mmCIF file of C-alpha atoms in Angstrom:
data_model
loop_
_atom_site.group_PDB
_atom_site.id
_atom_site.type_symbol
_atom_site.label_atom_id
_atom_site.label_comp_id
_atom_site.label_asym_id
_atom_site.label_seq_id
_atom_site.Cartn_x
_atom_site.Cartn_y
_atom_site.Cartn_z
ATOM 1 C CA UNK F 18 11.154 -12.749 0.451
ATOM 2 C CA UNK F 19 10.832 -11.098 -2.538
ATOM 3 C CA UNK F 20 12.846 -7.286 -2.721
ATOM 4 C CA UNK F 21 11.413 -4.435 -5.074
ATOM 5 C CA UNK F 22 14.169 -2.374 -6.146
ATOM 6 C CA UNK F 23 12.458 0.990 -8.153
ATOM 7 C CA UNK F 24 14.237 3.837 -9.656
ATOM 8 C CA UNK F 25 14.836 6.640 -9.794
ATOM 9 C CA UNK F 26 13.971 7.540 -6.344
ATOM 10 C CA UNK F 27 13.579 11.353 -7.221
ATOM 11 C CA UNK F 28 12.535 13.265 -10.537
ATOM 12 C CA UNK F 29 12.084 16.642 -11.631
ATOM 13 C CA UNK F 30 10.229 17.084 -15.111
ATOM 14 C CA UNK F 31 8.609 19.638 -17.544
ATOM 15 C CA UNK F 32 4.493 19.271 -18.080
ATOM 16 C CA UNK F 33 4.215 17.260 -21.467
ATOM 17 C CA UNK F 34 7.566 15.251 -21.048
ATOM 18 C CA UNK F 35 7.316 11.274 -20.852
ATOM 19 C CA UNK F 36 8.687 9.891 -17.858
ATOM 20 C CA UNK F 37 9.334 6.115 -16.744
ATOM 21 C CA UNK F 38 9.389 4.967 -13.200
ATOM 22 C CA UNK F 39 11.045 1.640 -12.756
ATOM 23 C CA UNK F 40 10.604 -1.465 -10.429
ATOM 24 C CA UNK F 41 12.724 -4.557 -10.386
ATOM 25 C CA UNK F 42 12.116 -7.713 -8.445
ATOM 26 C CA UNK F 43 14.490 -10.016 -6.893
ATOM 27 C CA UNK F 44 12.956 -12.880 -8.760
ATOM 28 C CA UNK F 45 10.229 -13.246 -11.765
ATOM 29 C CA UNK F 46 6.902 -11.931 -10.092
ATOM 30 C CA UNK F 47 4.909 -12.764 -13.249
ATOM 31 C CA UNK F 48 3.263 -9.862 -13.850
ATOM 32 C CA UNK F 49 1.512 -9.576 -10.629
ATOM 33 C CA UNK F 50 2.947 -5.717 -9.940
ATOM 34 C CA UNK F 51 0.123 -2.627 -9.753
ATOM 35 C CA UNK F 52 1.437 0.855 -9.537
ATOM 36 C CA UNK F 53 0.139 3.258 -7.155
ATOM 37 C CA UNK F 54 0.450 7.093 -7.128
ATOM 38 C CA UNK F 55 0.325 8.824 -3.461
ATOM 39 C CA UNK F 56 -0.658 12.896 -2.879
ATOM 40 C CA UNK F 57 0.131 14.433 -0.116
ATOM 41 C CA UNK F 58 -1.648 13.334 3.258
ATOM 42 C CA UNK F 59 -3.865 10.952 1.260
ATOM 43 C CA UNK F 60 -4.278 7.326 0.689
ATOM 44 C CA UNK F 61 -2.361 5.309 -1.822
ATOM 45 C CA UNK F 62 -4.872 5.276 -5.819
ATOM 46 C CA UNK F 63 -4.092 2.451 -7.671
ATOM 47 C CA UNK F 64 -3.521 3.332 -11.189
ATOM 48 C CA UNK F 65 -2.262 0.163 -13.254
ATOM 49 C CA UNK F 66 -3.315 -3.725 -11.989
ATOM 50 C CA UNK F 67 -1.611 -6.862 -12.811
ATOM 51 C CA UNK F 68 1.457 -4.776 -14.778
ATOM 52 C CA UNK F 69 -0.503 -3.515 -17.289
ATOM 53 C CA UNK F 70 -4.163 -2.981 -17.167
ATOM 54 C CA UNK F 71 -5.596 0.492 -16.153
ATOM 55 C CA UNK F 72 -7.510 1.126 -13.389
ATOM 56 C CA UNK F 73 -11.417 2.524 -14.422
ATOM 57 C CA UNK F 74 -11.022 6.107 -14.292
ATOM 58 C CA UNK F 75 -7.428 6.894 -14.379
ATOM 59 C CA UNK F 76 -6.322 9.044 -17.575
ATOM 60 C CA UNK F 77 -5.000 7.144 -20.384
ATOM 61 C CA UNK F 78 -1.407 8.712 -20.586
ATOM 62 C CA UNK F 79 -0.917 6.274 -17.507
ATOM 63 C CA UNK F 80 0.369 2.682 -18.741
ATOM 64 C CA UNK F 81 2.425 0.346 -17.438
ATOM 65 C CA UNK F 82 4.674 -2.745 -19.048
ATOM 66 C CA UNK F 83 6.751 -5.344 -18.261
ATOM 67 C CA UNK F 84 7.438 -9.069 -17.592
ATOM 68 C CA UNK F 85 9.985 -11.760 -15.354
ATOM 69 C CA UNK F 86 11.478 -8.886 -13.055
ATOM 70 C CA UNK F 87 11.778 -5.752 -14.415
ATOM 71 C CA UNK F 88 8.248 -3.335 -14.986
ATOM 72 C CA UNK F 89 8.063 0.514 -16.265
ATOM 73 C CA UNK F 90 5.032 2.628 -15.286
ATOM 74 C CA UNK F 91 4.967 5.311 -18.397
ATOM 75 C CA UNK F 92 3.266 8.844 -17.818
ATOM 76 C CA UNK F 93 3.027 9.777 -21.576
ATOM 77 C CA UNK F 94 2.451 13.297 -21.606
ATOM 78 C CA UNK F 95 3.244 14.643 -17.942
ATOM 79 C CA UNK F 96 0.235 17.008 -16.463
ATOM 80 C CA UNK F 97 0.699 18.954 -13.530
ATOM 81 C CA UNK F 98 -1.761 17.434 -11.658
ATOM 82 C CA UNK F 99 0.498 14.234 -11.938
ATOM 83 C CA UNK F 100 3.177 15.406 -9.147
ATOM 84 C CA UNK F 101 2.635 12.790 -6.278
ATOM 85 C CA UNK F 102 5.125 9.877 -5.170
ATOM 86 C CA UNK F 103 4.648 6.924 -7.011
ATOM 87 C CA UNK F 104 5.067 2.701 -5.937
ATOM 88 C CA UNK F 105 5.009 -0.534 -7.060
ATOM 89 C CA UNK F 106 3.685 -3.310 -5.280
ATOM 90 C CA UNK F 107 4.139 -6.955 -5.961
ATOM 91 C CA UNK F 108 1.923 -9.515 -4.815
ATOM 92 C CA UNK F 109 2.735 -12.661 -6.962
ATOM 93 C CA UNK F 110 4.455 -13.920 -3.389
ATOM 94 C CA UNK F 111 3.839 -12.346 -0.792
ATOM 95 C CA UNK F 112 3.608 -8.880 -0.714
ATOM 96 C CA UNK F 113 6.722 -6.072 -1.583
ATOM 97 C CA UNK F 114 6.250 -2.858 -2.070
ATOM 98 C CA UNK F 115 8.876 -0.664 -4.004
ATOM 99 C CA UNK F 116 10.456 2.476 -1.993
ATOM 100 C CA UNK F 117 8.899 5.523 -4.344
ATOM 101 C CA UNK F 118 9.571 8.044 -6.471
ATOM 102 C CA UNK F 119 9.172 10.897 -5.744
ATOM 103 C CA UNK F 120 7.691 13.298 -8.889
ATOM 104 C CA UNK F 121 8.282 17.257 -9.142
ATOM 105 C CA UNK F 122 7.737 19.623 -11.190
ATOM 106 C CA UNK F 123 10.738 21.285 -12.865
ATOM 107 C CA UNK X 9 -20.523 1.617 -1.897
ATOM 108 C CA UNK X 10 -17.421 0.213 -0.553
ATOM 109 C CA UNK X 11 -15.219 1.853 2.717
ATOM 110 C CA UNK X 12 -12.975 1.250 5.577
ATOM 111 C CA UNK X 13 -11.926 3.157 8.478
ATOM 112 C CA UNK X 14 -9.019 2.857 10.551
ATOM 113 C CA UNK X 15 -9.390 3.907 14.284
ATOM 114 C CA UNK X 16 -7.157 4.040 16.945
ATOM 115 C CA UNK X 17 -5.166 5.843 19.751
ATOM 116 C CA UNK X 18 -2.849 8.562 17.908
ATOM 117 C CA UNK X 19 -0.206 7.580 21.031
ATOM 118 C CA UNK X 20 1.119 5.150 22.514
ATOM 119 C CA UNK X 21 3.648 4.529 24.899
ATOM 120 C CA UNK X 22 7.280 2.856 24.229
ATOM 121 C CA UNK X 23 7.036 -0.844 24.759
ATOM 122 C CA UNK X 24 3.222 -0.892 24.864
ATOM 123 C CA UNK X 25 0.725 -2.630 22.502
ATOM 124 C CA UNK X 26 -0.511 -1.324 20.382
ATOM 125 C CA UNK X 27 -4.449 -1.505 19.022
ATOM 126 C CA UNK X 28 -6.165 -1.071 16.155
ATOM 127 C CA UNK X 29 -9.559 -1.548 14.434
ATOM 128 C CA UNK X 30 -10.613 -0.987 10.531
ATOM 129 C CA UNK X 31 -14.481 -0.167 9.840
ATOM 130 C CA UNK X 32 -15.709 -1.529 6.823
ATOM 131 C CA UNK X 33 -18.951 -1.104 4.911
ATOM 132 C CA UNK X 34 -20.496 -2.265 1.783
ATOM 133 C CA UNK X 35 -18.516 -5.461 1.315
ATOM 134 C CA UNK X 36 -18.495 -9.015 3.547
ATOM 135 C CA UNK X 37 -15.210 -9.620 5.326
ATOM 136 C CA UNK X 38 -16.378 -12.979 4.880
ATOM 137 C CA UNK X 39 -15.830 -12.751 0.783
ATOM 138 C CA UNK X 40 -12.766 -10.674 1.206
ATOM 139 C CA UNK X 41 -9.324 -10.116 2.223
ATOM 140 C CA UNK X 42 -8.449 -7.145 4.199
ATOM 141 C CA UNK X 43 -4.616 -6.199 4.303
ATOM 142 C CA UNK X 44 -2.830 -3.795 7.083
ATOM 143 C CA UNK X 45 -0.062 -1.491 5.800
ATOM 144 C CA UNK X 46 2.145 1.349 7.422
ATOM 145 C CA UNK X 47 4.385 4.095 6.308
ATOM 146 C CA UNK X 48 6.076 5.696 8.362
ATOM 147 C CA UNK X 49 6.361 9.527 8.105
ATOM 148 C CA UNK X 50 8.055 10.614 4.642
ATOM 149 C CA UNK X 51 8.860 6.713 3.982
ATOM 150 C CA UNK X 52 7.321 4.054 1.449
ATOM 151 C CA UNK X 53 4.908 1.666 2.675
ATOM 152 C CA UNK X 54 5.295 -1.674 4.155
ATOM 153 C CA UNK X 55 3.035 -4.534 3.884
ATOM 154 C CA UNK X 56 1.948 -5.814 7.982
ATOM 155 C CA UNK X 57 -0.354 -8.286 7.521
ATOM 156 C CA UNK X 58 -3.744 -9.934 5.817
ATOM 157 C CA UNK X 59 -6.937 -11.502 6.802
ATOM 158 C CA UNK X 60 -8.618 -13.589 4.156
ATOM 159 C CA UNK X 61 -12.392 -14.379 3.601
ATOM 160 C CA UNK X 62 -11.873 -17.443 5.493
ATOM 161 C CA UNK X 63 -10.607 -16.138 8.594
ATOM 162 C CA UNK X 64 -6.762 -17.194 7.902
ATOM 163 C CA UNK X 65 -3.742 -14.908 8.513
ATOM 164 C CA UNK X 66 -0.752 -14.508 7.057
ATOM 165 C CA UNK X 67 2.346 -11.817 8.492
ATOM 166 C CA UNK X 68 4.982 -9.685 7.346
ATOM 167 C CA UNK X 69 8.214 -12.120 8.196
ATOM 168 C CA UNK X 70 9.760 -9.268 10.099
ATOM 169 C CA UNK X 71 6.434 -8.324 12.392
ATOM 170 C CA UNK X 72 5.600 -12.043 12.867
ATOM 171 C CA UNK X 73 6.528 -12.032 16.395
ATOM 172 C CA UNK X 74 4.887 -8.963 17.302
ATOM 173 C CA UNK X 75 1.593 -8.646 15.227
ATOM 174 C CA UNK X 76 -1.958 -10.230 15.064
ATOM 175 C CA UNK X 77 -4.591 -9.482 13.187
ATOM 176 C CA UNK X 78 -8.436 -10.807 13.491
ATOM 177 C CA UNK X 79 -11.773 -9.853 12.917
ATOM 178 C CA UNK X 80 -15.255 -10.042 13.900
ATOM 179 C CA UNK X 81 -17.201 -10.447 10.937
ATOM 180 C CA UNK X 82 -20.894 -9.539 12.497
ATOM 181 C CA UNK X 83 -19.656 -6.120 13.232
ATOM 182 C CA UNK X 84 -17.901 -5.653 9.779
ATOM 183 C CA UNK X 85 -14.552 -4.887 11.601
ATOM 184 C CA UNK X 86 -10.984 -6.142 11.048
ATOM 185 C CA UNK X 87 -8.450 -5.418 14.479
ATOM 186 C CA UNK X 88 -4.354 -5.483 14.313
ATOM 187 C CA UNK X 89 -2.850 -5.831 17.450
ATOM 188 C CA UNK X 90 0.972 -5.346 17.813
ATOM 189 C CA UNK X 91 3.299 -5.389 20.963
ATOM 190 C CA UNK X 92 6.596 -3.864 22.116
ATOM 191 C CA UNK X 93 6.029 -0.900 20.279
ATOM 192 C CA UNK X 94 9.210 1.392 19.516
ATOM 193 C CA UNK X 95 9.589 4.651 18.453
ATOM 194 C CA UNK X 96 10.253 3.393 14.852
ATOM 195 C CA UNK X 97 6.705 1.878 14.573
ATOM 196 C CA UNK X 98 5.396 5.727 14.269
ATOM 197 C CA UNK X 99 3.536 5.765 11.310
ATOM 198 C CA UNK X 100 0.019 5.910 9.543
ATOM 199 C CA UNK X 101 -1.528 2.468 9.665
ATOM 200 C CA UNK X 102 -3.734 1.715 6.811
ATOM 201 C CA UNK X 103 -6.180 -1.154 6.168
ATOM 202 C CA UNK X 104 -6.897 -2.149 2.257
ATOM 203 C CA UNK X 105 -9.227 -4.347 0.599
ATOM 204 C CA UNK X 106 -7.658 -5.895 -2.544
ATOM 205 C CA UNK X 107 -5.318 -3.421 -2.728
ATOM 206 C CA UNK X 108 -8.215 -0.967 -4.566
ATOM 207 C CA UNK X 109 -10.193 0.130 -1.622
ATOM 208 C CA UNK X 110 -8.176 1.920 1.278
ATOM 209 C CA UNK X 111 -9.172 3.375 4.794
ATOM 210 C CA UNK X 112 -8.129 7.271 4.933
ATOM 211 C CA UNK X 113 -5.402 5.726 7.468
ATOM 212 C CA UNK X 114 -4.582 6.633 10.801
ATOM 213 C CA UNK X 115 -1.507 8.432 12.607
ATOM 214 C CA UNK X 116 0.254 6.534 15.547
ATOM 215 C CA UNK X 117 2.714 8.163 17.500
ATOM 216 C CA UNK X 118 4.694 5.839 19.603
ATOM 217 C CA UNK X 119 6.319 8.365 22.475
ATOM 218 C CA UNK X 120 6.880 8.646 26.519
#
């Protein structure tokens, strides 16, 4: 099976700052890796497909890159609205998700 | 446009089995997947499970023993059926279609 380490776990940043969330896979997933951002008490919204195309509808400061094992989702310019928990999820084989970050405001 | 509903009994009893059924609307189960996935309270989530168009199944390694998942396409709904529940199998159950469309998810307590 394939294991999704992601890092950091936790982070505390100032509106406008660029942050990077990180997910590394136990073997080369070949891009297959979407990102998903998580409020509160509500369902998981995919924001980046297939490492880095963005979903319809989700702000363009959102991007995500990567190849083989390691991937980087990229919040460009950090908006307050943006605090959730964050995941990867790899489905070249099988399916793995990554544990979460967690995003706060400082 | 497209949905799916989880339903369910919010508890269940140690060692009992537990059932499940996702809702779905606007799409054919019989041109696409549906996946089950839990998280249990303040924890990531975990892949259970899928159901593809053609009525095959595949399992989380770890839940293999434990878990089945079927459907019945004519009444658009997609069950999960897992035994010997524990208390560590508390979580909110979700059901997904292509891993863009997801239910609202439902709580499941497993308690005496």
């Amino acid at each position: 099976d394939i294991q999704m380490t992601q890092s950091p776990s936790f982070l505390s940043a100032t509106v406008g700052d660029r942050v990077t969330i990180n997910c590394k896979a136990s073997q080369n997933i070949n891009k297959y890796l979407n990102w998903y951002q998580q409020k509160l008490g509500e369902a998981p919204k995919r924001l980046i497909y297939n490492t880095n195309s963005l979903q319809t509808g989700i702000p363009s400061r959102f991007s995500g890159s990567g190849s083989g094992t390691d991937y980087t989702l990229t919040i460009s310019s950090l908006q307050p609205e943006d605090v959730a928990t964050y995941f990867c999820l790899q489905h070249n084989s099988g399916y793995t998700f990554g544990a979460g970050t967690k995003l706060e405001l400082k | 446009q497209v949905q799916l509903k989880e339903s369910g009994p919010g508890l269940v009893q140690p060692s009992e089995t537990l059932s499940l059924t996702c809702t779905v609307s606007g799409f054919s189960l019989t041109s696409n997947s549906v996946h089950w996935v839990r998280q249990p309270p303040g924890k990531g989530l975990e892949w259970m499970g899928i159901i593809r168009s053609g009525g095959s199944t595949d399992y989380n390694s770890a839940l293999k023993s434990r878990l089945s998942i079927s459907r019945d396409t004519s009444k658009s709904q997609v069950f999960l059926k897992m035994n010997s529940l524990q208390t560590e199998d508390t979580a909110i159950y979700y059901c997904t279609r292509q891993w863009y469309y997801w239910g609202q998810g439902v709580m499941v307590t497993v308690s005496s």
